[in-house]
Every structure is written in structure tokens, then in C-alpha cells.
Coordinates of C-alpha atoms in Angstrom, one line a residue:
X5 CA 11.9 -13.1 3.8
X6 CA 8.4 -14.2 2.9
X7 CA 6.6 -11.0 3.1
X8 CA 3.9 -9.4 1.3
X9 CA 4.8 -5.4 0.3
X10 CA 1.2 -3.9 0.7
X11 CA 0.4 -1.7 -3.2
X12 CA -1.9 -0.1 -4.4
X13 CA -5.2 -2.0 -6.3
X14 CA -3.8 -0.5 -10.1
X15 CA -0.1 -1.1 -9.0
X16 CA 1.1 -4.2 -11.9
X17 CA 4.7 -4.1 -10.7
X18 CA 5.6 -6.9 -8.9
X19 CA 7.7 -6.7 -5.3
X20 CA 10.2 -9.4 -3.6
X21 CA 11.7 -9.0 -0.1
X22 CA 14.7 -10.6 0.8
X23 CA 17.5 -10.6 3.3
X24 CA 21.0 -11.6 2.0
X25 CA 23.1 -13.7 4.3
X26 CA 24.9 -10.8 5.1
X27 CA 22.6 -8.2 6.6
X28 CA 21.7 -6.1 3.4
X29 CA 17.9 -5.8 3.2
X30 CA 16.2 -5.5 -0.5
X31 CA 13.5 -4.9 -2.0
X32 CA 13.1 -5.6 -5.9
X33 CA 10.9 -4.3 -7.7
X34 CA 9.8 -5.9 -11.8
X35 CA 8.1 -3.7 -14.7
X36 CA 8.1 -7.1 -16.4
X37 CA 4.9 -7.2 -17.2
X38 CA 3.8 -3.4 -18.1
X39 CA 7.1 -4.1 -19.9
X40 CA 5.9 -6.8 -22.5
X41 CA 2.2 -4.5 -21.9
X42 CA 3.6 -1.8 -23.4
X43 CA 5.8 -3.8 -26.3
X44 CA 3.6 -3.5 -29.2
X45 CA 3.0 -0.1 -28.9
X46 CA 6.6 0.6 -28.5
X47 CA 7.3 -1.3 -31.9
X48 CA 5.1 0.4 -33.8
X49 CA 6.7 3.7 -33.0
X50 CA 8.1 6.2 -35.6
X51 CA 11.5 6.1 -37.2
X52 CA 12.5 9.1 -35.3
X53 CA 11.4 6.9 -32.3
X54 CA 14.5 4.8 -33.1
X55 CA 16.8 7.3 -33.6
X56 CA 15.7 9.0 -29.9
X57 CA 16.8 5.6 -28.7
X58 CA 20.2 5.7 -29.9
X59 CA 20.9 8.5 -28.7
X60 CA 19.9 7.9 -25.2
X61 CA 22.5 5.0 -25.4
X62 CA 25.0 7.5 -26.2
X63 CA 24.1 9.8 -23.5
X64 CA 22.8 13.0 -25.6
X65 CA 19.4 12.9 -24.9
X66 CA 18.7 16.0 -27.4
X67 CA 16.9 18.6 -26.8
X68 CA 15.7 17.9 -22.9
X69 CA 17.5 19.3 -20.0
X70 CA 19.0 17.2 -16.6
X71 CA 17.4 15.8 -14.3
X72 CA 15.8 17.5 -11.0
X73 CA 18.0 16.3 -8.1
X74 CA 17.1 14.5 -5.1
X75 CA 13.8 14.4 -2.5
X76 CA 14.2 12.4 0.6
X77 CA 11.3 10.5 1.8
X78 CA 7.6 11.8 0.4
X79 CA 7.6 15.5 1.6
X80 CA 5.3 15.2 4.7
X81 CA 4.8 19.5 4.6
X82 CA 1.4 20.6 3.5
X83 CA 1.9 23.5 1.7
X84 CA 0.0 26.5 -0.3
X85 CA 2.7 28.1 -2.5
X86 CA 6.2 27.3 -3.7
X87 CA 8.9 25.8 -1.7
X88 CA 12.7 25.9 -2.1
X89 CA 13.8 22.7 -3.3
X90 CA 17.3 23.2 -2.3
X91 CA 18.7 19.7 -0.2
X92 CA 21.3 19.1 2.2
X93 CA 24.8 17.8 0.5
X94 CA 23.2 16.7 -2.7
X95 CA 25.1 15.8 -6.1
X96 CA 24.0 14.9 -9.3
X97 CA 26.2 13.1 -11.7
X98 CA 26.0 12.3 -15.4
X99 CA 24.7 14.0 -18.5
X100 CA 20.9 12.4 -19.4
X101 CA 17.6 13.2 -18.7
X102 CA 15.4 11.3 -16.8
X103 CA 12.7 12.8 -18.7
X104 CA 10.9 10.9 -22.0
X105 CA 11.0 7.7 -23.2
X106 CA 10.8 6.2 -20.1
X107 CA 11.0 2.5 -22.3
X108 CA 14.4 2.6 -22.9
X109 CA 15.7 4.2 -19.4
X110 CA 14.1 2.4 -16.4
X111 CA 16.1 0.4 -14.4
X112 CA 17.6 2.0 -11.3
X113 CA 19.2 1.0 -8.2
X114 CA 19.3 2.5 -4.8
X115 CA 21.5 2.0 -1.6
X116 CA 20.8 3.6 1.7
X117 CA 23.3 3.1 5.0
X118 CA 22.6 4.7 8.0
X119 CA 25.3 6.6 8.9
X120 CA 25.7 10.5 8.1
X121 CA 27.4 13.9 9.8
X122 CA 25.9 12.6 13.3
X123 CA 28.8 10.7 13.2
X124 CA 31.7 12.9 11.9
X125 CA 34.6 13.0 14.3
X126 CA 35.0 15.9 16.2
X127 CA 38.4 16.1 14.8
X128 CA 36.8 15.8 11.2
X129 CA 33.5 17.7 10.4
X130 CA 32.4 16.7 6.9
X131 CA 33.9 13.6 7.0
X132 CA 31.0 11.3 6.2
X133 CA 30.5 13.3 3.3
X134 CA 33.8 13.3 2.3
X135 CA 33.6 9.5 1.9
X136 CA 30.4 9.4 -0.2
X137 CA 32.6 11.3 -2.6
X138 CA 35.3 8.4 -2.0
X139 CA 33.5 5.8 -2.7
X140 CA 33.1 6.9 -6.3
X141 CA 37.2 7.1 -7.1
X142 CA 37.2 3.4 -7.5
X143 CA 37.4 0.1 -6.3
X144 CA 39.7 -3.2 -6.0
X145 CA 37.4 -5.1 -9.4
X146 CA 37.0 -1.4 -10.8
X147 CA 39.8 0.8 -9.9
X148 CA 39.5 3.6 -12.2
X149 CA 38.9 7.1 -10.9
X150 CA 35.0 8.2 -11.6
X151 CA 34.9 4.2 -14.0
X152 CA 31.3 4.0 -12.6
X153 CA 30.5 7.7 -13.4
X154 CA 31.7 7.3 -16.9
X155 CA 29.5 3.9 -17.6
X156 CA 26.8 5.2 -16.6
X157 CA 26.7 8.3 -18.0
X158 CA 28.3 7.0 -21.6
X159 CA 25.2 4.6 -21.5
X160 CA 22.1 6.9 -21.1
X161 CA 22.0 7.5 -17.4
X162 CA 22.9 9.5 -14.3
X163 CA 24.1 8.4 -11.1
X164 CA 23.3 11.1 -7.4
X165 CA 24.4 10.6 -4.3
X166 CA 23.4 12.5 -1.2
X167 CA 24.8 12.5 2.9
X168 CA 21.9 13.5 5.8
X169 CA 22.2 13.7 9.0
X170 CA 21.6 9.9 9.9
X171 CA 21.2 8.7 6.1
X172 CA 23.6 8.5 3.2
X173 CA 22.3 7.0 0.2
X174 CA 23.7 6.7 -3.7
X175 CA 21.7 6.0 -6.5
X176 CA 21.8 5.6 -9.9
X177 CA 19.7 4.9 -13.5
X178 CA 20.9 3.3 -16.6
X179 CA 19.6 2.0 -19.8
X180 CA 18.2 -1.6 -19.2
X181 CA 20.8 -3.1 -21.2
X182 CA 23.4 -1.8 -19.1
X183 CA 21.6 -2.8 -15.9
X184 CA 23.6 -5.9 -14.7
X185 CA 26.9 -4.6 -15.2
X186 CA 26.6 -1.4 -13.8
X187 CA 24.9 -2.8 -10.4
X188 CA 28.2 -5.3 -10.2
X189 CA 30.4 -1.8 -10.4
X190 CA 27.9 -0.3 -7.9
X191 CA 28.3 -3.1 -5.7
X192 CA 32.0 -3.1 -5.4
X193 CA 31.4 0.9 -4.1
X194 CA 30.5 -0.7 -0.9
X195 CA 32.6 -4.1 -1.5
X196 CA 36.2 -3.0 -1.7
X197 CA 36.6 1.0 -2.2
X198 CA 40.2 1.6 -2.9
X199 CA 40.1 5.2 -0.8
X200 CA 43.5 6.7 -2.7
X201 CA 45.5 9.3 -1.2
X202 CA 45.8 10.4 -4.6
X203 CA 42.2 11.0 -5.4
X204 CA 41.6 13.0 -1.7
X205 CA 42.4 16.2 -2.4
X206 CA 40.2 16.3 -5.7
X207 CA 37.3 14.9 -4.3
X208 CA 38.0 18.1 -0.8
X209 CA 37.8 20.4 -3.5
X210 CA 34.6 19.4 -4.8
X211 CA 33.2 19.3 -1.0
X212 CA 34.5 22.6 -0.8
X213 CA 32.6 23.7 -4.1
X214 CA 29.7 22.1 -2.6
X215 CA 29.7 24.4 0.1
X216 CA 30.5 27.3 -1.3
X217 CA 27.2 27.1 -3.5
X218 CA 25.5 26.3 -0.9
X219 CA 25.9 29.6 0.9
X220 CA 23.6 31.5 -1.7
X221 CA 20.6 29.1 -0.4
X222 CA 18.7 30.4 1.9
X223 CA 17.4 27.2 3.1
X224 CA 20.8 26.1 3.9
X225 CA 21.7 29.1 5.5
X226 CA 18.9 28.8 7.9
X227 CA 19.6 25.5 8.4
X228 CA 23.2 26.3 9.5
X229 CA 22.0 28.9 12.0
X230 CA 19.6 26.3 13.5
X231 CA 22.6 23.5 14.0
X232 CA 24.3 26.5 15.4
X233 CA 21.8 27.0 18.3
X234 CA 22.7 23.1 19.6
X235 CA 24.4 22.6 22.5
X236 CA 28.0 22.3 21.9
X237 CA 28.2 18.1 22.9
X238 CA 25.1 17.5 20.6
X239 CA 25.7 15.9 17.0
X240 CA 23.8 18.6 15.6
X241 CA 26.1 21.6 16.2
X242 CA 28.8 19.3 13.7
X243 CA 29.3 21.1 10.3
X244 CA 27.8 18.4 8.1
X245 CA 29.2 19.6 4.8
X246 CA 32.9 19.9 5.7
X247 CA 35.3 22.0 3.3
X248 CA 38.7 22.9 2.8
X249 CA 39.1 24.2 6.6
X250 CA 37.9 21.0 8.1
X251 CA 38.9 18.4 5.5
X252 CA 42.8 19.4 4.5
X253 CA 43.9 22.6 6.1
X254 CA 42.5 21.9 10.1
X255 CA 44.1 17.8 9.8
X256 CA 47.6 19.3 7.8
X257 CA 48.4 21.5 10.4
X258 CA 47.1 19.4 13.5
X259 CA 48.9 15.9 12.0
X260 CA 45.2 14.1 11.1
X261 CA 45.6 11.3 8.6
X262 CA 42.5 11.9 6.9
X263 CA 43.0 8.7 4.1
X264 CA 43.3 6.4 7.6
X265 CA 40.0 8.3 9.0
X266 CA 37.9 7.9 6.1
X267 CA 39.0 4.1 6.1
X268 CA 38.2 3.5 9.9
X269 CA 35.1 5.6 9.3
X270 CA 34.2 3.0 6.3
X271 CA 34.6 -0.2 8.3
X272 CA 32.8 1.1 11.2
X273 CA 29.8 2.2 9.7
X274 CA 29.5 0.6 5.6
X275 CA 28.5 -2.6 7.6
X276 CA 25.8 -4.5 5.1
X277 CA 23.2 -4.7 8.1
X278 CA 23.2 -1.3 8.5
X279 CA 22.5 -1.1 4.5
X280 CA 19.4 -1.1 2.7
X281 CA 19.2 -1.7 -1.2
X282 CA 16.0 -1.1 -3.6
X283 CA 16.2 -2.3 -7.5
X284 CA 13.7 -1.8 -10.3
X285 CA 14.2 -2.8 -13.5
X286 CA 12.1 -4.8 -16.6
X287 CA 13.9 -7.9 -15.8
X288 CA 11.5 -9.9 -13.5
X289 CA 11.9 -10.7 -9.7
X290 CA 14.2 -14.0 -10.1
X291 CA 16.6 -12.6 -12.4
X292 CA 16.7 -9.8 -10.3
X293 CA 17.3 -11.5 -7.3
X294 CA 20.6 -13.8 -8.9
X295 CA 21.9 -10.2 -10.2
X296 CA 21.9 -8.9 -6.5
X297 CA 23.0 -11.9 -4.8
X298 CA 25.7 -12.1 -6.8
X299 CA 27.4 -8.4 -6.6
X300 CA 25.7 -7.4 -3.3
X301 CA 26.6 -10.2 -1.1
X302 CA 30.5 -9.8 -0.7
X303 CA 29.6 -6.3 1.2
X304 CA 31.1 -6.9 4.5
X305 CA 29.1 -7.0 7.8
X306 CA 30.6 -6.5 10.8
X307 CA 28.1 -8.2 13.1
X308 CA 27.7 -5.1 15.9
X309 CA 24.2 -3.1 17.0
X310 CA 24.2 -0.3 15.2
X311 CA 26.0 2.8 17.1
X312 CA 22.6 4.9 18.1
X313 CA 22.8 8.8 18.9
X314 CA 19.2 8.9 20.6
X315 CA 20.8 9.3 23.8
X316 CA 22.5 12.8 23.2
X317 CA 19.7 15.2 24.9
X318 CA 18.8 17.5 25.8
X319 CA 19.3 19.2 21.9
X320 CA 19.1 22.8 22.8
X321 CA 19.5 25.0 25.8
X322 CA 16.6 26.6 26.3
X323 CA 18.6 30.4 26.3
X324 CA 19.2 30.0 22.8
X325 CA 16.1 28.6 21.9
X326 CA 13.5 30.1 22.9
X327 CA 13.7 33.3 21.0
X328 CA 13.0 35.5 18.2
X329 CA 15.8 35.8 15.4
X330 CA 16.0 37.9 12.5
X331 CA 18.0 37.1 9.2
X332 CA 18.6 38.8 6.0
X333 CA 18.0 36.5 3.1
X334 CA 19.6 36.0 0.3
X335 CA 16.5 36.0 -1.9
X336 CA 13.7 38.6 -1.8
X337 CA 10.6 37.3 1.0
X338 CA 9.2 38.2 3.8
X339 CA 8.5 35.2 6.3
X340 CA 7.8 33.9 9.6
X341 CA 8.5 30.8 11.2
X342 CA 7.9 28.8 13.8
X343 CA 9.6 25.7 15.0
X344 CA 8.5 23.4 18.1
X345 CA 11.4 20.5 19.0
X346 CA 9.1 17.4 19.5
X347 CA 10.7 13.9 20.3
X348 CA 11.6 11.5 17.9
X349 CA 8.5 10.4 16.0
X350 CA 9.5 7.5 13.1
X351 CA 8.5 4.9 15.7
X352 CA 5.0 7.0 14.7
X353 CA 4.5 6.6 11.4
X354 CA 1.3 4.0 11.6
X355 CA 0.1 7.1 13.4
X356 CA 1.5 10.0 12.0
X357 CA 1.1 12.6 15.0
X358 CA 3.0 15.4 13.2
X359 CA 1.1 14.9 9.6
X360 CA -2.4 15.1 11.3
X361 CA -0.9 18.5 13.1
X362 CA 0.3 19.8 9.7
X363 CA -2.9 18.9 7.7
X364 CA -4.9 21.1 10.0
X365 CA -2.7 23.7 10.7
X366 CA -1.6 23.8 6.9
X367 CA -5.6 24.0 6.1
X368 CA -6.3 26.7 3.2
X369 CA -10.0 26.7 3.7
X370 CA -12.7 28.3 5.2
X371 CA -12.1 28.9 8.9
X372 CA -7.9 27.9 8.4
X373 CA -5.4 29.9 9.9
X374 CA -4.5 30.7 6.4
X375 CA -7.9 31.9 5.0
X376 CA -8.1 34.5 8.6
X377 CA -4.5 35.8 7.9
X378 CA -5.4 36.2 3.8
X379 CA -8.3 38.2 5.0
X380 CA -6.8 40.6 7.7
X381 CA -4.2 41.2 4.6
X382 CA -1.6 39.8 6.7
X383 CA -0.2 36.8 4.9
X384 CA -0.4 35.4 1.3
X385 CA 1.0 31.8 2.2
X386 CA 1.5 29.3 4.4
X387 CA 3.4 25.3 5.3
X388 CA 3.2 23.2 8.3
X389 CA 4.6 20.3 9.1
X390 CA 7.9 18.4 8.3
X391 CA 9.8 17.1 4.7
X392 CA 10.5 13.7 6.8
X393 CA 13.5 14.4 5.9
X394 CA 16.4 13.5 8.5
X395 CA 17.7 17.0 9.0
X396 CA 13.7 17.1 10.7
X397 CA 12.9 13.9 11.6
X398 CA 15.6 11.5 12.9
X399 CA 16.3 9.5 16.2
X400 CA 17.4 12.3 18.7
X401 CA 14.1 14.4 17.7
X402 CA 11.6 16.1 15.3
X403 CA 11.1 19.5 14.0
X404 CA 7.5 20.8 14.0
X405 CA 7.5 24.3 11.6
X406 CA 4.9 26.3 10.9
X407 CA 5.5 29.2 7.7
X408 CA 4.2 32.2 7.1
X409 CA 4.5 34.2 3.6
X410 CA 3.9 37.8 5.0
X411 CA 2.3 40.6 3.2
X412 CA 4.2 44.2 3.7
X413 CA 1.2 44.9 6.1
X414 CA 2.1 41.3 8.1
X415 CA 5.8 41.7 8.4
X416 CA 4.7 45.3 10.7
X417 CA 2.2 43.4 12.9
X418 CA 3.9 40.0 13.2
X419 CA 2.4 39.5 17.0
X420 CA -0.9 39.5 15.1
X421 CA 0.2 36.7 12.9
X422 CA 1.6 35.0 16.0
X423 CA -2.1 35.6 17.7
X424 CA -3.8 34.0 15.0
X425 CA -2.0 30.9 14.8
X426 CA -1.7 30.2 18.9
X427 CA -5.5 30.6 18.5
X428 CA -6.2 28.1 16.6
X429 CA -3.2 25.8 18.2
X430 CA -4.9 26.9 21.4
X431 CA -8.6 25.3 19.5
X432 CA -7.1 22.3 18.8
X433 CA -5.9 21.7 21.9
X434 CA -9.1 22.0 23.6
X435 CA -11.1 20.0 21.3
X436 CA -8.2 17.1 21.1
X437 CA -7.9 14.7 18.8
X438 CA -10.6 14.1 16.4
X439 CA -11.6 10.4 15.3
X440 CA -13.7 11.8 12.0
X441 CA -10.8 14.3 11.4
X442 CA -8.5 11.7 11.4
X443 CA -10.7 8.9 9.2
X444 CA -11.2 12.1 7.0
X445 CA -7.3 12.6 6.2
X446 CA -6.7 8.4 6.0
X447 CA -9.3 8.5 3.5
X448 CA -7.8 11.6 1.3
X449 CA -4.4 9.5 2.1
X450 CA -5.5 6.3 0.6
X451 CA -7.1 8.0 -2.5
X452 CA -4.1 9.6 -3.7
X453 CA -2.2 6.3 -2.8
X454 CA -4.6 4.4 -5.0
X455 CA -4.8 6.4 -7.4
X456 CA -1.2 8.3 -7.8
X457 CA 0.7 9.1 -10.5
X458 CA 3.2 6.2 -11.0
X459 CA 6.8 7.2 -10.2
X460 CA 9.9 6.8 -12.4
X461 CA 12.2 4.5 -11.7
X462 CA 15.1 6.7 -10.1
X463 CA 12.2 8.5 -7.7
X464 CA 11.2 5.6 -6.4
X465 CA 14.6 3.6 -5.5
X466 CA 16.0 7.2 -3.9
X467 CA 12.9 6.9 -1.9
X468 CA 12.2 3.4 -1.0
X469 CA 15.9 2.7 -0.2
X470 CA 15.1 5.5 2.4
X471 CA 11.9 4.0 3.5
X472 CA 13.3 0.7 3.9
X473 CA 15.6 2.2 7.0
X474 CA 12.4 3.3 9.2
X475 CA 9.1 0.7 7.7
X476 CA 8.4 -2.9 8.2
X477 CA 8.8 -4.5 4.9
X478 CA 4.9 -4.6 4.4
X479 CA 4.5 -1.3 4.8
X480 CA 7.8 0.3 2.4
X481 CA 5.3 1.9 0.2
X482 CA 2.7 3.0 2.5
X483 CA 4.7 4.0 5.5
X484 CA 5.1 7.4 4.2
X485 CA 1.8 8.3 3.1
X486 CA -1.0 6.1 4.7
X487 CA -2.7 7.1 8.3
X488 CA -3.1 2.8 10.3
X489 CA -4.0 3.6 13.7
X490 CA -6.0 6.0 15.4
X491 CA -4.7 6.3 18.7
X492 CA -5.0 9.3 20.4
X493 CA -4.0 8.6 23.9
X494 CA -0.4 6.9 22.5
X495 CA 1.1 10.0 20.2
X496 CA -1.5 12.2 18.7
X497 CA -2.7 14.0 22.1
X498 CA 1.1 14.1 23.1
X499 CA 2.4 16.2 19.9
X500 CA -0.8 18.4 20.2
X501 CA 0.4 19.3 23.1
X502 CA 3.9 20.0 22.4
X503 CA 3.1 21.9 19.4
X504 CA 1.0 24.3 22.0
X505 CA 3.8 24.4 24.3
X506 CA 5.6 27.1 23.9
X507 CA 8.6 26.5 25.4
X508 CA 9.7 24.4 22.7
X509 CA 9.2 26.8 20.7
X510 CA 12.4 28.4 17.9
X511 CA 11.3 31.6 16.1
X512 CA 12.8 33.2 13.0
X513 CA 11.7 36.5 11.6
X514 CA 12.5 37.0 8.0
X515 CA 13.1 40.1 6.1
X516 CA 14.2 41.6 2.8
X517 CA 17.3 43.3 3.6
X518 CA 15.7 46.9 2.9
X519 CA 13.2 45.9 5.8
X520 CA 16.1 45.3 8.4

């Protein structure tokens, strides 16, 4: 695959397409040269330098805490004020920081499959996340329980692994030393996973943990009571994360064999073309490429169109949709929200409908919704848009939301609030699409693409191996950030007017519990 990957002017990594014979798309991605760049000033370092090395090797990493977690795709939201970083079904594995000398700790891997709790059984809700666990207990070259885990971990790094709603990815960071063998024990994940009855009812309980954390997050929680709304036949009204209910208790007493689901589930949907792999390291593009060849290609394809969901519509009936709920959060905070269901949009992303929407409506200056509802005392933030993550954006539809941070005065006159914003929705509607709005926010776009901070290793493979699923190859980096086409007849007119219809229109009112 001959194809130029489109970076920015100061970018000096280098980037190599390819297509293995068996369906898995890469990218790789060489610091070779900022590498041997940086070399000198690397040597002349401190002794204390030194020792900090050794004990990243060893996995102690003194005196700096674990890394952050996992982000999707770049968030699309535009935002004025804090968000809750809290992600659907995410682990994070391993002991090191991904934080200081970045030298001695950047190469990292990433693997993305498109397959997530869309595709749970009906008999088995949290299945697909079930089997990312799995995939860790071992394989036929590597068969010890968690082998990976431990290599990783005992040599400086940290592996994460995350299930969506369409996407499951794993990924992992290690010292550059380490790099070759621990992609060969990465690869065999996806190769040969040995799926043990004898590991199952460990890895339940840790799904079940998983969940049971994740009822104190009030993201989650709303998140829940959206998938709730679905109509009953729609993928979305599955419970994604599974636990002990649904995974061991529900299967024991109805006769499921969960080991022989999880295995069917594998060799239905761990397909190679349905896979997409990112790798970064210091080691330049055609050592790269011999190291991937060799561990990746032995993933099995199974040759088949992928199995789309696009077809399950309608999402919601409208009954349940169209209305105003109320919820007591967990955490202290008064907001509003507004969701609008829009079609799928990824086909979009040249010409980002949805992130024009959100850059106006999420506006924080003079004559934004924002600045009106700061100065009637009514709010004190406000987002718009969508993370681009797939619990948002995926192929059965997208989420538009629009949230309010309400003052004590704004939570009593929320039809107010509600004016406000239709006003200006309404605005926007009758003026349409603006060409030198649009070139204004492409610009902006391009600038911070230019000129951005650069990414560490493991934020860039967890996002690219994302990216790859949705961009042409040349546009992997840009696909998420940069504004192509201005074409306002095709999608941008169409999702201003969804947005103003209010019929696809979701609600939720939140309050403090002392407020309800």
C-alpha cells in the first residue's frame, strides 16, 4: 500500500502503510531520526539520569504516579469548563508511568477490531467484553495466565485495553528494548488465545468489579439510562459491561456454555480484516515492518463482509424519547442537557457537519449562547458537540449534545435556558451554512494541527488504531481534526436542521439531590 499519510510541516516521524496478506491494515510509525536528534543530549545527561533509567527497566518509576487511562478518537466536544473523563469498559494494566523520560519508554503498539457490545448475544450481555479480558490469560506460544501483563509491566511499561460499542482495541507501551518480543506475545493475543475454562471465572469477577465501580460515575450512569430508552430489538438497549448476573449466574442456571460462546464469538469477529494495528517505535520503518510481518501475519481471516448493524432503526420510540428526565447525581452539579439523534455521520468526517454545529454552539464569546446565559446569571458553563467516541458516533447513528452548567438561579428557570439556546439554533438555521464560518474554523483546525503539541507514543497508537477503522490511509492523522470540504448542500444544511428539529430531541434535567 503505496500511500502517502498526510503530517504536519514540523512532524520528523516518518509513516508506512501496508496491508498484510491477510487483511490486517498498519500503519508504522519511526522516531528514528529525532531518536539519533536527540542522542547527544541524552548522553550527556546526569548520573542520576542513569539511574532513572534503570529503574524504569525494572518498573518502579519513582516518585511519579500511573498513567491517565484511555481517550477514544480526538474529543470532537468544544468545551468551557471541566469534563468527566470517566470511559466506557476501560482497564489499565501495569505499574509505570507514562510520564518523564520519554527516551527510554517510547515504543508502543495498538490493535483495534471492530467488533464491541453491538454484538453481544442476547443470551450473553457483556460478552465481548468478557473476551477482551480473555485474550490476556494466554495463548498456544505463550500460555501463561497474565505472561504478557507481567513482561510488560516487569520491563518499564503498561499495557490498556478498552470494549465500545462497535470498537475494541488493546494497547500497550514498553521500553524500546523490549519492543520486539513483547509485540510477538501481543500478536499471539489475536493468533491462538487459549480461552481456559479455568481462567473464566477470574477474569467474570473482574468484569463484575468493573461494573460495580462504575456505578459511582455519573457519566456512566447517564449513559446507562440513555441505552435504556432504546427500543427493546435495538443493539443499544444490550448491557455492554456484563457482570456476574449475565456472565456466570444467568448461563449456570439456563445451561449456556460461556467458554464455547466466547470461542464462537472469537472466530466470528477477531477476523484480521476486520483489525487494524498502529506501531511506533525508534526502530525505523523496515525493521518495523519485518517485526510486524512476522508476529502479525498468522492472525486468522476469515474472508466474510464484515456483519454491519446499520440496518437496526429506528433507535428510539419516540414515547420515550422525546421528554424531559430528571436524575439525582452521584456528584454535586446542576446541569442541563440536550441530546438530538442525528444519522450516522463518519462517512462525514471531510466535512465535519456535527463539529461545525458544536464550534458555534460551544462559542464562549461575545454574542454565544454561553456569554447571554453568563449574563442573565443563568449558567456558568457550557459543551456542544460529540467525544467521536462510538458510544456517540457509530454506524446506526450520532448523538448531538448540548450542556449546560446551571447557576442556582438557572436550575429554577430552565425554560429560559431552553429559550436561549433554540434562539440561537433557530439563527443558525435561518442564516445556513456559512462559507467564511467554515474557512474560519478549517483555518483554527489546521493551526493547531501544525503546530500541536507532539503526542506520546501510547496516545497516539490508542488513537490512530482507532482512526484507522473510519479514515483513508492519507488522511489517519487528519481525519479527526482537519475541516476538507465545504459542502453545504451534502451534510452541513442537513444536521443544522436536525439539530433544530425538535423531535429528535432527548432531554435530561440534572439536580443535586437536595434540589429534587
Amino acid at each position: 500500500m503505496s500511500v502517502e499519510v498526510t503530517k504536519s510541516p514540523l512532524d520528523e516521524k516518518e509513516y508506512r502503510c501496508l496491508s498484510l496478506p491477510n487483511g490486517l491494515k498498519v500503519l508504522l510509525i519511526s522516531e528514528y531520526n529525532l531518536a539519533h536528534q536527540s542522542d547527544d543530549e541524552f548522553d550527556s545527561g546526569s548520573e542520576s539520569g542513569d539511574s532513572e533509567s534503570s529503574n524504569y527497566e525494572n518498573g518502579i518509576s519513582k516518585g511519579l504516579s500511573s498513567g491517565t487511562g484511555c481517550t477514544s478518537r480526538k474529543r470532537r466536544k468544544t468545551e468551557s469548563g471541566s469534563t468527566d473523563d470517566d470511559q466506557f469498559m476501560r482497564k489499565e494494566r501495569g505499574t509505570s508511568s507514562r510520564k518523564g523520560t520519554k527516551q527510554l519508554f517510547n515504543a508502543a503498539c495498538g490493535l483495534c477490531v471492530r467488533v464491541g457490545s453491538f454484538h453481544d448475544p442476547k443470551e450473553l450481555p457483556g460478552l465481548a467484553h468478557l473476551l477482551e479480558h480473555m485474550l490476556f490469560m494466554g495463548s498456544q506460544k505463550y500460555p501463561g495466565e497474565n505472561e504478557f501483563d507481567s513482561f510488560v509491566s516487569s520491563h518499564g511499561g503498561n499495557s490498556n485495553a478498552c470494549t465500545g460499542y462497535e470498537l475494541t482495541y488493546y494497547c500497550f507501551e514498553v521500553n524500546k528494548k523490549y519492543f520486539q518480543e513483547a509485540l510477538d506475545k501481543f500478536a499471539h493475543f489475536f493468533i491462538s488465545p487459549l480461552i481456559m475454562e479455568s481462567s473464566l471465572e477470574r477474569e467474570i469477577e473482574a468484569v463484575d468489579n468493573e461494573f460495580k465501580d462504575s456505578l459511582q460515575s455519573d457519566s456512566n450512569r447517564l449513559q446507562q439510562l440513555f441505552s435504556s430508552l432504546a427500543r427493546p430489538d435495538h443493539p443499544l438497549r444490550n448491557f455492554p459491561w456484563g457482570n456476574s448476573e449475565t456472565l456466570k449466574v444467568g448461563p449456570s442456571e439456563s445451561g449456556v456454555d460461556v467458554v464455547k460462546y466466547l470461542r464462537e464469538f472469537y472466530e466470528k469477529y477477531y477476523s484480521a480484516s476486520y483489525m487494524t494495528l498502529t506501531v511506533v517505535s525508534e526502530d525505523s520503518l523496515d525493521v518495523l515492518e519485518e517485526w510486524v510481518k512476522d508476529s502479525f501475519s498468522g492472525i486468522p481471516t476469515n474472508n466474510k463482509p464484515f456483519p454491519s448493524i446499520s440496518h437496526c432503526q429506528p433507535v428510539f420510540d419516540e414515547d420515550v424519547f422525546h421528554k424531559l428526565y430528571k436524575v439525582v447525581p452521584v456528584k454535586d452539579s446542576y446541569k442541563l442537557s440536550l441530546t438530538w439523534l442525528l444519522p450516522p455521520t463518519l462517512s462525514h468526517y471531510r466535512e465535519k457537519p456535527v463539529e461545525y454545529i458544536s464550534m458555534l454552539v460551544g462559542h464562549e464569546g461575545y454574542g454565544s449562547i454561553l456569554s447571554l446565559l453568563k449574563k442573565r446569571n443563568l449558567a456558568t458553563d457550557l459543551e456542544a458537540g460529540t467525544t467521536g467516541e462510538d458510544s456517540e458516533t457509530n454506524s446506526c447513528f450520532s448523538l448531538f449534545t448540548c450542556t449546560v452548567t446551571l447557576t442556582e438561579f438557572g436550575i429554577n428557570n430552565v425554560f429560559e435556558v431552553l429559550s436561549v439556546i433554540f434562539q440561537y439554533l433557530k439563527l443558525l438555521q435561518i442564516e445556513g451554512p456559512q462559507k467564511r464560518l467554515f474557512d474560519e474554523i478549517r483555518l483554527i483546525e489546521e493551526n493547531d494541527f501544525k503546530f500541536d503539541e507532539e503526542e506520546d507514543s501510547y496516545d497516539l497508537v490508542e488513537r490512530l488504531c482507532q482512526s484507522m477503522q473510519f479514515y483513508e490511509p492519507e488522511d489517519y492523522l487528519t481525519g479527526d481534526c482537519l475541516y476538507f470540504n465545504y459542502e453545504p448542500q451534502v451534510s452541513t444544511s442537513k444536521c443544522i436542521t436536525n439539530v433544530i428539529n425538535t423531535e429528535g430531541l432527548f432531554l435530561e434535567e440534572v439536580h443535586t439531590c437536595t434540589c429534587m
